[in-house]
mmCIF file of C-alpha atoms (C1' of nucleotides) in Angstrom:
data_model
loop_
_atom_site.group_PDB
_atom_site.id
_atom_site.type_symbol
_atom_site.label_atom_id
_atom_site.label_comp_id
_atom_site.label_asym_id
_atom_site.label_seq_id
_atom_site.Cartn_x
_atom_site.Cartn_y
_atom_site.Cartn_z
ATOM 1 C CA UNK P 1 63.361 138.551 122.537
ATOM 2 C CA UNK P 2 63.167 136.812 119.329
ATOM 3 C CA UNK P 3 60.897 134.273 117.836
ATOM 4 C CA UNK P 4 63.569 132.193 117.792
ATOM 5 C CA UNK P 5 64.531 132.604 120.837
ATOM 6 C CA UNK P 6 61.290 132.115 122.506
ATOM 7 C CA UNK P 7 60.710 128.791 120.598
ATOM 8 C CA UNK P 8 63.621 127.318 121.734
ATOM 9 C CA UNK P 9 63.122 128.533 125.213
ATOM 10 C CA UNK P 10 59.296 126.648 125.103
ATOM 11 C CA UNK P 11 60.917 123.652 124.166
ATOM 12 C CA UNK P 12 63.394 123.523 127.260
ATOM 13 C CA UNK P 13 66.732 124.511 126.642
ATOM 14 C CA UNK P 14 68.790 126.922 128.846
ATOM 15 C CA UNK P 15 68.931 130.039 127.241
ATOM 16 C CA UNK P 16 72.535 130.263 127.782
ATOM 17 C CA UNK P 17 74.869 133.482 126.973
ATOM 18 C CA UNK P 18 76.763 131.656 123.694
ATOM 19 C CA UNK P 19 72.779 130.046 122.930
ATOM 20 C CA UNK P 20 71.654 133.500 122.358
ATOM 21 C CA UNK P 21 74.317 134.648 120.760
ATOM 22 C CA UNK P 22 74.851 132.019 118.103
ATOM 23 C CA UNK P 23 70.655 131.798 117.668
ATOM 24 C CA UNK P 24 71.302 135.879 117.069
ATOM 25 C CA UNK P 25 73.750 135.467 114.823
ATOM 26 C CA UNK P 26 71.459 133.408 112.431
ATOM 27 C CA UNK P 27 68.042 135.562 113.310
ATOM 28 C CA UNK P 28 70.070 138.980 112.434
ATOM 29 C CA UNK P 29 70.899 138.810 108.380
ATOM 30 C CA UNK P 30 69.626 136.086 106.086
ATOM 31 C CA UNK P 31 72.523 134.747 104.627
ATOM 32 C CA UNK P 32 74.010 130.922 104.489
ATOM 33 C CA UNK P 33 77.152 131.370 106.405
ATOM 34 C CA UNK P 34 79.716 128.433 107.569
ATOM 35 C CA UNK P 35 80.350 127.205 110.816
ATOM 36 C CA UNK P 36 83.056 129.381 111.067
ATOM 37 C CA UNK P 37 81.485 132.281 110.258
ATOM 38 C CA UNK P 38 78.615 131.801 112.903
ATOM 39 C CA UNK P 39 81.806 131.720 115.235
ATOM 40 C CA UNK P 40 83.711 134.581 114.283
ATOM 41 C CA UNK P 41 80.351 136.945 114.585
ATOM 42 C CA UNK P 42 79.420 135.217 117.635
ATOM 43 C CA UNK P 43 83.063 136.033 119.109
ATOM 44 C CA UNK P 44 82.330 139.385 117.978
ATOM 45 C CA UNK P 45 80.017 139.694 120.740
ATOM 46 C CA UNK P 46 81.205 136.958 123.156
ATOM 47 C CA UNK P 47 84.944 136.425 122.812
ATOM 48 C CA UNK P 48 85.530 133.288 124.794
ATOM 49 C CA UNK P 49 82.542 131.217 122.652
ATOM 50 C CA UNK P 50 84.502 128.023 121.624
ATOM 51 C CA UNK P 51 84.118 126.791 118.107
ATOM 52 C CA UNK P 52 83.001 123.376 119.880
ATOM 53 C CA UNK P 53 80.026 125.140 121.456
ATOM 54 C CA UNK P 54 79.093 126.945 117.943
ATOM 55 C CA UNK P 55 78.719 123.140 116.123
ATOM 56 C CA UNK P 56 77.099 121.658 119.445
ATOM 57 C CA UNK P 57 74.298 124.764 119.272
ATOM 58 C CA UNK P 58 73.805 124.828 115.207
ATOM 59 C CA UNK P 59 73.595 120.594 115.288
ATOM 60 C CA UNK P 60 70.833 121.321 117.839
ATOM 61 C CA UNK P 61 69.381 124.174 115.638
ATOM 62 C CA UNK P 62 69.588 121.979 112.399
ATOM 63 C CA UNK P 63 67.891 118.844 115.345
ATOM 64 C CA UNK P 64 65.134 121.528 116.055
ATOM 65 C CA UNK P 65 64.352 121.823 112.374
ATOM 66 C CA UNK P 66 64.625 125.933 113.569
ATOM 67 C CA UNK P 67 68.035 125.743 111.057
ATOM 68 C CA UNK P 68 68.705 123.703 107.822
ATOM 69 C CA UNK P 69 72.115 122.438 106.641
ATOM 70 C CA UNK P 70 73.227 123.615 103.484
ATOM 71 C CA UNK P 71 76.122 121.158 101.772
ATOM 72 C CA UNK P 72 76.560 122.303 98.200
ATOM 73 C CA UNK P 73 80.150 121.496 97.403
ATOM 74 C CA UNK P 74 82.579 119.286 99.453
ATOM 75 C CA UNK P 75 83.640 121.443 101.838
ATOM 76 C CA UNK P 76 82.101 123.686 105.058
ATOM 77 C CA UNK P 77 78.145 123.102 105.328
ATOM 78 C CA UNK P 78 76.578 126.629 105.902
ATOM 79 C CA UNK P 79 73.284 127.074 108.001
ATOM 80 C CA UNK P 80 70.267 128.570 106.923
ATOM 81 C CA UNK P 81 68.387 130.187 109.097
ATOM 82 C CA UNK P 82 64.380 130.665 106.786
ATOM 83 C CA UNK P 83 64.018 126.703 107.469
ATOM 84 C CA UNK P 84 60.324 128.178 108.116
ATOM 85 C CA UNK P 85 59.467 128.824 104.459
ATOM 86 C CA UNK P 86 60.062 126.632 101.800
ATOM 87 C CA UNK P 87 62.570 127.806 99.357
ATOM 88 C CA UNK P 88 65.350 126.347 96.825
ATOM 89 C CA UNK P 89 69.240 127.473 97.046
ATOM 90 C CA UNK P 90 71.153 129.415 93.754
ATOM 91 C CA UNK P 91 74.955 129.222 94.181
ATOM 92 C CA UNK P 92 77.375 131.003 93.290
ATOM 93 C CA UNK P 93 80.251 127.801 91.713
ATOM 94 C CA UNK P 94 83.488 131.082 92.561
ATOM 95 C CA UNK P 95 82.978 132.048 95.715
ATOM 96 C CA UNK P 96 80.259 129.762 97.119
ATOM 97 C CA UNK P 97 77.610 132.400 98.106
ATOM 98 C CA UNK P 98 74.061 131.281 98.232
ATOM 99 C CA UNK P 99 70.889 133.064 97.963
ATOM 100 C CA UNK P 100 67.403 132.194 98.496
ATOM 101 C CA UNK P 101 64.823 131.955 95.380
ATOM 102 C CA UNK P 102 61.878 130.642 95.488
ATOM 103 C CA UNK P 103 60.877 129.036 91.657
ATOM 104 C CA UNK P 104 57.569 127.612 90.953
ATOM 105 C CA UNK P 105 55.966 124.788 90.572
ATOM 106 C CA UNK P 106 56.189 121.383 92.941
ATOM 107 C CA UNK P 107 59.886 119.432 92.044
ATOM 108 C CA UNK P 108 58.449 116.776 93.632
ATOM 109 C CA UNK P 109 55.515 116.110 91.297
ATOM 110 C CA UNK P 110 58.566 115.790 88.555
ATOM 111 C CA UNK P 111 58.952 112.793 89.507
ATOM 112 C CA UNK P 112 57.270 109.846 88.279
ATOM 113 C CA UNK P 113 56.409 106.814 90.042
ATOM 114 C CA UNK P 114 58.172 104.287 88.285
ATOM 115 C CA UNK P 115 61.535 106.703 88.804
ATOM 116 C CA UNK P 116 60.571 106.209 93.128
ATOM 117 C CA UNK P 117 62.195 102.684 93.495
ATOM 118 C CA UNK P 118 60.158 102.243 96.581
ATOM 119 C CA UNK P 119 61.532 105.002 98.486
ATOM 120 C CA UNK P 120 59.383 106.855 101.034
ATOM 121 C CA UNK P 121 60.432 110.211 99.316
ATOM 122 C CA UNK P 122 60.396 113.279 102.246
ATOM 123 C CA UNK P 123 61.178 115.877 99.926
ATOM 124 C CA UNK P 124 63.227 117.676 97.271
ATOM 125 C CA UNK P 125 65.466 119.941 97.169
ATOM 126 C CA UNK P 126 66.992 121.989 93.753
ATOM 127 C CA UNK P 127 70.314 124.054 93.838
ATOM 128 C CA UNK P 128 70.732 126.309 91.042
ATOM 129 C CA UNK P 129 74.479 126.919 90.033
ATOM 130 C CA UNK P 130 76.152 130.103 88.638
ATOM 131 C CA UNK P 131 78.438 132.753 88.508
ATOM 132 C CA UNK P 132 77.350 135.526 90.524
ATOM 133 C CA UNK P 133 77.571 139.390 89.137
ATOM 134 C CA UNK P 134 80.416 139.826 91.868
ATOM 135 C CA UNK P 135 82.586 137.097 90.381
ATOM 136 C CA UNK P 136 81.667 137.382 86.934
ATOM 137 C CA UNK P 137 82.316 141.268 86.946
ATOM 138 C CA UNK P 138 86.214 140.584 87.939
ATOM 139 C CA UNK K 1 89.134 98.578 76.242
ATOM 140 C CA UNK K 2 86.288 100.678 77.386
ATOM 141 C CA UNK K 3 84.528 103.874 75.664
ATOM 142 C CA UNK K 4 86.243 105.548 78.694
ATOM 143 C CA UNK K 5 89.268 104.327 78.814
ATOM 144 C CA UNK K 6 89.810 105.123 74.836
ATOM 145 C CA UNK K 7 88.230 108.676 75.825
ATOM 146 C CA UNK K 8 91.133 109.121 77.847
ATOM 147 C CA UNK K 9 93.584 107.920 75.748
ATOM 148 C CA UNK K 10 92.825 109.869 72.870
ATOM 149 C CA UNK K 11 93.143 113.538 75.458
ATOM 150 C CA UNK K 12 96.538 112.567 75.883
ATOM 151 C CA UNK K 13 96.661 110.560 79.439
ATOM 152 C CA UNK K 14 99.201 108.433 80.018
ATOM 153 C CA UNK K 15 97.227 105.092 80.464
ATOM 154 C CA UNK K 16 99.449 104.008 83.827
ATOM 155 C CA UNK K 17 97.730 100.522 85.280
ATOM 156 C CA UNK K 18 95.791 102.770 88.379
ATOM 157 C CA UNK K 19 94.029 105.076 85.459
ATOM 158 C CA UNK K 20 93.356 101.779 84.579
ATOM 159 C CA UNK K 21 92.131 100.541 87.375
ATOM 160 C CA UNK K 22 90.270 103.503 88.598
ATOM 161 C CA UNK K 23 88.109 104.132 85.395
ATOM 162 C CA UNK K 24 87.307 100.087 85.377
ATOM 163 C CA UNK K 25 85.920 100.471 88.860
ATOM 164 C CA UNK K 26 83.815 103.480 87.393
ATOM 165 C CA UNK K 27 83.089 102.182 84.345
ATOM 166 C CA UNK K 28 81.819 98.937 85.847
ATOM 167 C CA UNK K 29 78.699 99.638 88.192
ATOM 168 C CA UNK K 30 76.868 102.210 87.699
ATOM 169 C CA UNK K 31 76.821 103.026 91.153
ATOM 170 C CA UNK K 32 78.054 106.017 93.312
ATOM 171 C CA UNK K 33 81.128 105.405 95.220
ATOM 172 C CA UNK K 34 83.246 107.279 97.303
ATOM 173 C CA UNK K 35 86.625 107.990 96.831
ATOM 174 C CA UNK K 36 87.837 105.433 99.772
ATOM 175 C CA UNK K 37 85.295 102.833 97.858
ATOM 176 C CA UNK K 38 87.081 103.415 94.766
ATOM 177 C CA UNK K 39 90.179 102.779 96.025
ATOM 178 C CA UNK K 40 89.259 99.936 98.208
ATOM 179 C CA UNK K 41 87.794 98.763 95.048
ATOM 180 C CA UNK K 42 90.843 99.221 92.976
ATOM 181 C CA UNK K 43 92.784 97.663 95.304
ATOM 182 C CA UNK K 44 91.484 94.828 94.534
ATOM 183 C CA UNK K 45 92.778 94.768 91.715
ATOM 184 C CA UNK K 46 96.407 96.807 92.273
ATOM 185 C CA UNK K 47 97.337 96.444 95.903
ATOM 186 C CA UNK K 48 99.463 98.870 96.002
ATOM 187 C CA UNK K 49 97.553 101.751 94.153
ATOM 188 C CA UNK K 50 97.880 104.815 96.745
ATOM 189 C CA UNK K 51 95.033 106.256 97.984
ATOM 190 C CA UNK K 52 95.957 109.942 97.029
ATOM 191 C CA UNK K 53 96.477 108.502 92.995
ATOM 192 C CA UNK K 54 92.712 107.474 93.344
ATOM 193 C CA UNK K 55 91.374 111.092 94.833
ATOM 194 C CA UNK K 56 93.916 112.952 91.850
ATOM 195 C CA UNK K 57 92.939 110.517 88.831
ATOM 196 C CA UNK K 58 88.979 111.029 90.049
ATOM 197 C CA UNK K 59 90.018 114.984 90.476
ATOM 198 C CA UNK K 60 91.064 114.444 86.668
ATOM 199 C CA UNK K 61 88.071 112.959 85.634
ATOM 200 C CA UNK K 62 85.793 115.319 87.542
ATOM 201 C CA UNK K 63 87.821 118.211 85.267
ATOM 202 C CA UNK K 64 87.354 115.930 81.692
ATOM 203 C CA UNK K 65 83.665 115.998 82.338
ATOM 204 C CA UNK K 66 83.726 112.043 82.859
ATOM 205 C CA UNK K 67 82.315 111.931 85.946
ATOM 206 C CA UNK K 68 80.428 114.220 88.230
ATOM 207 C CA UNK K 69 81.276 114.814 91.950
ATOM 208 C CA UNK K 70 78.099 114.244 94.167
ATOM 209 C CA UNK K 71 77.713 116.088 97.675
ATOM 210 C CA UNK K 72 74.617 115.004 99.220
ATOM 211 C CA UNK K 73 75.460 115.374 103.010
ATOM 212 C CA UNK K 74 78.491 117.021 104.743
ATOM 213 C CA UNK K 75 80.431 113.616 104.317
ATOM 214 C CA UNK K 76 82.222 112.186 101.334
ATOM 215 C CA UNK K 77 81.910 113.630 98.010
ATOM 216 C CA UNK K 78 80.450 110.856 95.821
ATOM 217 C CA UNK K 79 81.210 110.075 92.354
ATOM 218 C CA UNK K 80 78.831 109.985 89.538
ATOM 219 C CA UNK K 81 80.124 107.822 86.408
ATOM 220 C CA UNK K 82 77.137 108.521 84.443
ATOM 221 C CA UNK K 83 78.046 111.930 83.555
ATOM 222 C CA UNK K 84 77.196 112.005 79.967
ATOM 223 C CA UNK K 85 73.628 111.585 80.463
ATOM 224 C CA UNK K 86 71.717 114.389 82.118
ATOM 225 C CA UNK K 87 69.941 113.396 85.365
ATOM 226 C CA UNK K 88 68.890 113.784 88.942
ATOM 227 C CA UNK K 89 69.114 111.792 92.363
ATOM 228 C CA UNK K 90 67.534 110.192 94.810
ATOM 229 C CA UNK K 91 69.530 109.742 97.889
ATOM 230 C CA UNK K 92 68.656 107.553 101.001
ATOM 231 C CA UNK K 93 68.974 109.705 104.586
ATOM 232 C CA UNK K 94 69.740 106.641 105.993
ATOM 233 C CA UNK K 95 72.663 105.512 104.145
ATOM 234 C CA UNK K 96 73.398 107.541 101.926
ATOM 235 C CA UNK K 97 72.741 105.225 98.330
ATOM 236 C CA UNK K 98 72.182 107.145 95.713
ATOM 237 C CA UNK K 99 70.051 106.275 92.459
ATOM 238 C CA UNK K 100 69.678 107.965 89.223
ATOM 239 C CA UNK K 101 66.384 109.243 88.435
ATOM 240 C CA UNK K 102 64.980 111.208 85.413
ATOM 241 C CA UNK K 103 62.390 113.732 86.360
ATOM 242 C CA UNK K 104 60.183 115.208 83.988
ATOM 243 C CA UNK K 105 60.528 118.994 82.708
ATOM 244 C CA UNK K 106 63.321 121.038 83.186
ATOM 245 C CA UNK K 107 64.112 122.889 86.381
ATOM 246 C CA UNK K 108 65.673 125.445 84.856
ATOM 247 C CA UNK K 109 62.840 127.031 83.143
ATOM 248 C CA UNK K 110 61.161 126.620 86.637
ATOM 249 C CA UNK K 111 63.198 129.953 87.627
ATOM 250 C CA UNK K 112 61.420 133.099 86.884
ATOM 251 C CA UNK K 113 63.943 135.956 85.550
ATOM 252 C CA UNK K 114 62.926 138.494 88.753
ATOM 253 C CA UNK K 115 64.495 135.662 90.789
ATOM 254 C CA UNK K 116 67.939 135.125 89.420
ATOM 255 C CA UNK K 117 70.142 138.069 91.089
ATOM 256 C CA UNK K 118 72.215 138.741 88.404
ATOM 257 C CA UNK K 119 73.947 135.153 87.854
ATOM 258 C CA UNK K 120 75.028 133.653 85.190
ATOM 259 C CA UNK K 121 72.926 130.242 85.505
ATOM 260 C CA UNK K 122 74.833 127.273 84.278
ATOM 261 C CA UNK K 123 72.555 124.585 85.639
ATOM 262 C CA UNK K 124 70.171 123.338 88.045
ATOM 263 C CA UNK K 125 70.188 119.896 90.459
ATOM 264 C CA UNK K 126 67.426 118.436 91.908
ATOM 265 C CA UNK K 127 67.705 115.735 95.373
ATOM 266 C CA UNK K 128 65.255 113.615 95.844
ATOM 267 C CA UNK K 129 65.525 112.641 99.824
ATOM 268 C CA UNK K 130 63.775 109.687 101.621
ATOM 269 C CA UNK K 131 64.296 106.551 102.897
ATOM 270 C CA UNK K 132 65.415 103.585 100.389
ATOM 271 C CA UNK K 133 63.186 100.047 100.708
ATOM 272 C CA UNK K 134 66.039 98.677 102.485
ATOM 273 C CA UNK K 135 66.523 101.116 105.638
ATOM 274 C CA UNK K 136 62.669 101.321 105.888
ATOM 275 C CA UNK K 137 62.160 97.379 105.942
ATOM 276 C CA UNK K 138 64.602 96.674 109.007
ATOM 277 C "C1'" DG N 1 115.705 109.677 78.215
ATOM 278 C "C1'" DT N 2 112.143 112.781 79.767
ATOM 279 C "C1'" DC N 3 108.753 114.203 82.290
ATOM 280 C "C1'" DA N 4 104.122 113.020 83.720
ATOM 281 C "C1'" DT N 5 102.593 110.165 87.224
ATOM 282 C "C1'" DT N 6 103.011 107.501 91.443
ATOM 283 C "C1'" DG N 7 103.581 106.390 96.461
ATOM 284 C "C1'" DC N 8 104.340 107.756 100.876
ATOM 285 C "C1'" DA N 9 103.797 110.608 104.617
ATOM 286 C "C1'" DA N 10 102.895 114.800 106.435
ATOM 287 C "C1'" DA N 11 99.812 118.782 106.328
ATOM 288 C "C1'" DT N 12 95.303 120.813 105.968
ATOM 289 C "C1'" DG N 13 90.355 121.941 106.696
ATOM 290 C "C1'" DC N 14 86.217 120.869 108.861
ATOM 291 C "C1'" DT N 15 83.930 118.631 112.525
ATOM 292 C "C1'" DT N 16 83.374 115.689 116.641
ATOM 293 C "C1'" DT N 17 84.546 114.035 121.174
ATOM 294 C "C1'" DG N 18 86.240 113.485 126.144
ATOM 295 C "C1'" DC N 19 86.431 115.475 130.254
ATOM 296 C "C1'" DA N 20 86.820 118.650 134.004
ATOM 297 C "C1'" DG N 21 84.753 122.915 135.367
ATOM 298 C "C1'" DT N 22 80.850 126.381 135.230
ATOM 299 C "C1'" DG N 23 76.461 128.372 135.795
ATOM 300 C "C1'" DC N 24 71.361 127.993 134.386
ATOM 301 C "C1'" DC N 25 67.141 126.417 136.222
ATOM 302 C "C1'" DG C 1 72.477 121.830 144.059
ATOM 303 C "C1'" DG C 2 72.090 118.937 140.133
ATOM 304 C "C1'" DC C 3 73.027 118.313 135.779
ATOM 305 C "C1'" DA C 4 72.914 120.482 131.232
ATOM 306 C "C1'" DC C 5 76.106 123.111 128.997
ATOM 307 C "C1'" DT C 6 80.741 125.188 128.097
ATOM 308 C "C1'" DG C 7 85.712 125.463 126.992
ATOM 309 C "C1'" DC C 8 89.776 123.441 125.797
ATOM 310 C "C1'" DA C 9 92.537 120.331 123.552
ATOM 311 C "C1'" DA C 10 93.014 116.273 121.238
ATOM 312 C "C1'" DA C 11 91.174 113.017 118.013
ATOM 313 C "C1'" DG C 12 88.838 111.930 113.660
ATOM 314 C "C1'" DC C 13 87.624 111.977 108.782
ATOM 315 C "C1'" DA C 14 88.100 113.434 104.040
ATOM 316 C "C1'" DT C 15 91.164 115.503 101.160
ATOM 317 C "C1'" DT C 16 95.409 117.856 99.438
ATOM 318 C "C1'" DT C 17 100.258 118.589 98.953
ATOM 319 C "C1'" DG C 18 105.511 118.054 98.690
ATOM 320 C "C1'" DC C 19 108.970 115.424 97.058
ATOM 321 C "C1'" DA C 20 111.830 111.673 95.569
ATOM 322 C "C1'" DA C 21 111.346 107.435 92.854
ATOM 323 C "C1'" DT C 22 109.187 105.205 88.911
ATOM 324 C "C1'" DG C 23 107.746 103.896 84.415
ATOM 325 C "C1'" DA C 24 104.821 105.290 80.018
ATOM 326 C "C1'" DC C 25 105.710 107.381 75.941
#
DNA sequence: GTCATTGCAAATGCTTTGCAGTGCC
DNA sequence: GGCACTGCAAAGCATTTGCAATGAC
């Protein structure tokens, strides 16, 4: 069984059928994919999942902190599964693929203290925005 | 009449009394609303301004460069009047306010080469998250 | 007068919710 | 066997679109 898995088995839940597969889904590759997504590979291996069930699981993932929510433009939210390691997001602006990168230096040290408006700050997050070589090549 | 407003006026908009009334709203604060704030907000105002002629004149403004679109969480797109300066934000988990900050450094640069896949970078974002004095205090 | 722009209402895309039934522990 | 979890369908937001009427130029 996975890491995954097991953590989320020590912390109580039912290790349902669609649990396992939807937690799989996210464990296998380590890309950012939709909601939808999550519940068209999930059907792939359980064909009755419901799309309800696939939210209910990755809102409980995202709950967990085992899965982070990715919003970068207005529309679906994808999930990313490496909530484990701190990283930072580059995005493709054509056809919305993210990858991971990792650049250096602290983004919160950036900021100053007079910029902090008495805001318990939790952390920071940068998005880097681009073409990809997929997009641009076309 | 505003900077904006004469902006507009000199690409060749028709200045109709809702372009009117939505760029006042923007103009005015300098605060992030969403699209159902600006119209409630405009009207104020104009009654009977309809709420799709608020998301297509922002949708217009968004593709002038006069304002930036803001997606912090899954929810409403936000939208950013001071587009003309460069800076960053600092958005409340709790509800969702957003503030302008200006970090120091560039993020950009923060990037090494090995880590860019190939994209055509156009620019970076950094969000601040925490909790605003407000939410905290209650 | 022309044609961009508006208002209305219906359609769309993503996500959440209510509730009866199922099956994990 | 109890109750957490699922499936289904319907509801809920945010946003977009189609089309006839309007009014800025």
């Amino acid at each position: 069984m996975s890491d995954l898995l097991e953590r989320l088995r020590d912390r109580g839940w039912r290790l349902t059928a669609q649990r396992r597969v939807v937690a799989e889904v996210l464990d296998g590759d380590h890309v950012h994919y939709t909601a939808d997504e999550v519940h068209a590979r999930a059907a792939d291996r359980l064909p009755e999942i419901a799309r309800a069930t696939v939210y209910n699981t990755l809102s409980e993932l995202v709950a967990l902190g085992e899965v982070l929510e990715v919003s970068t433009d207005g529309r679906a939210k994808r999930y990313d599964p490496n909530a484990r390691h701190t990283h930072q997001h580059l995005v493709c602006s054509s056809c919305g693929t993210i990858r991971d990168v990792h650049p250096t230096g602290d983004p919160l040290a950036a900021l100053p203290e007079g910029e902090r408006y008495g805001f318990k700050i939790a952390d920071a997050t940068v998005t880097y925005r681009g073409v990809c070589p997929n997009c641009s090549g076309s």
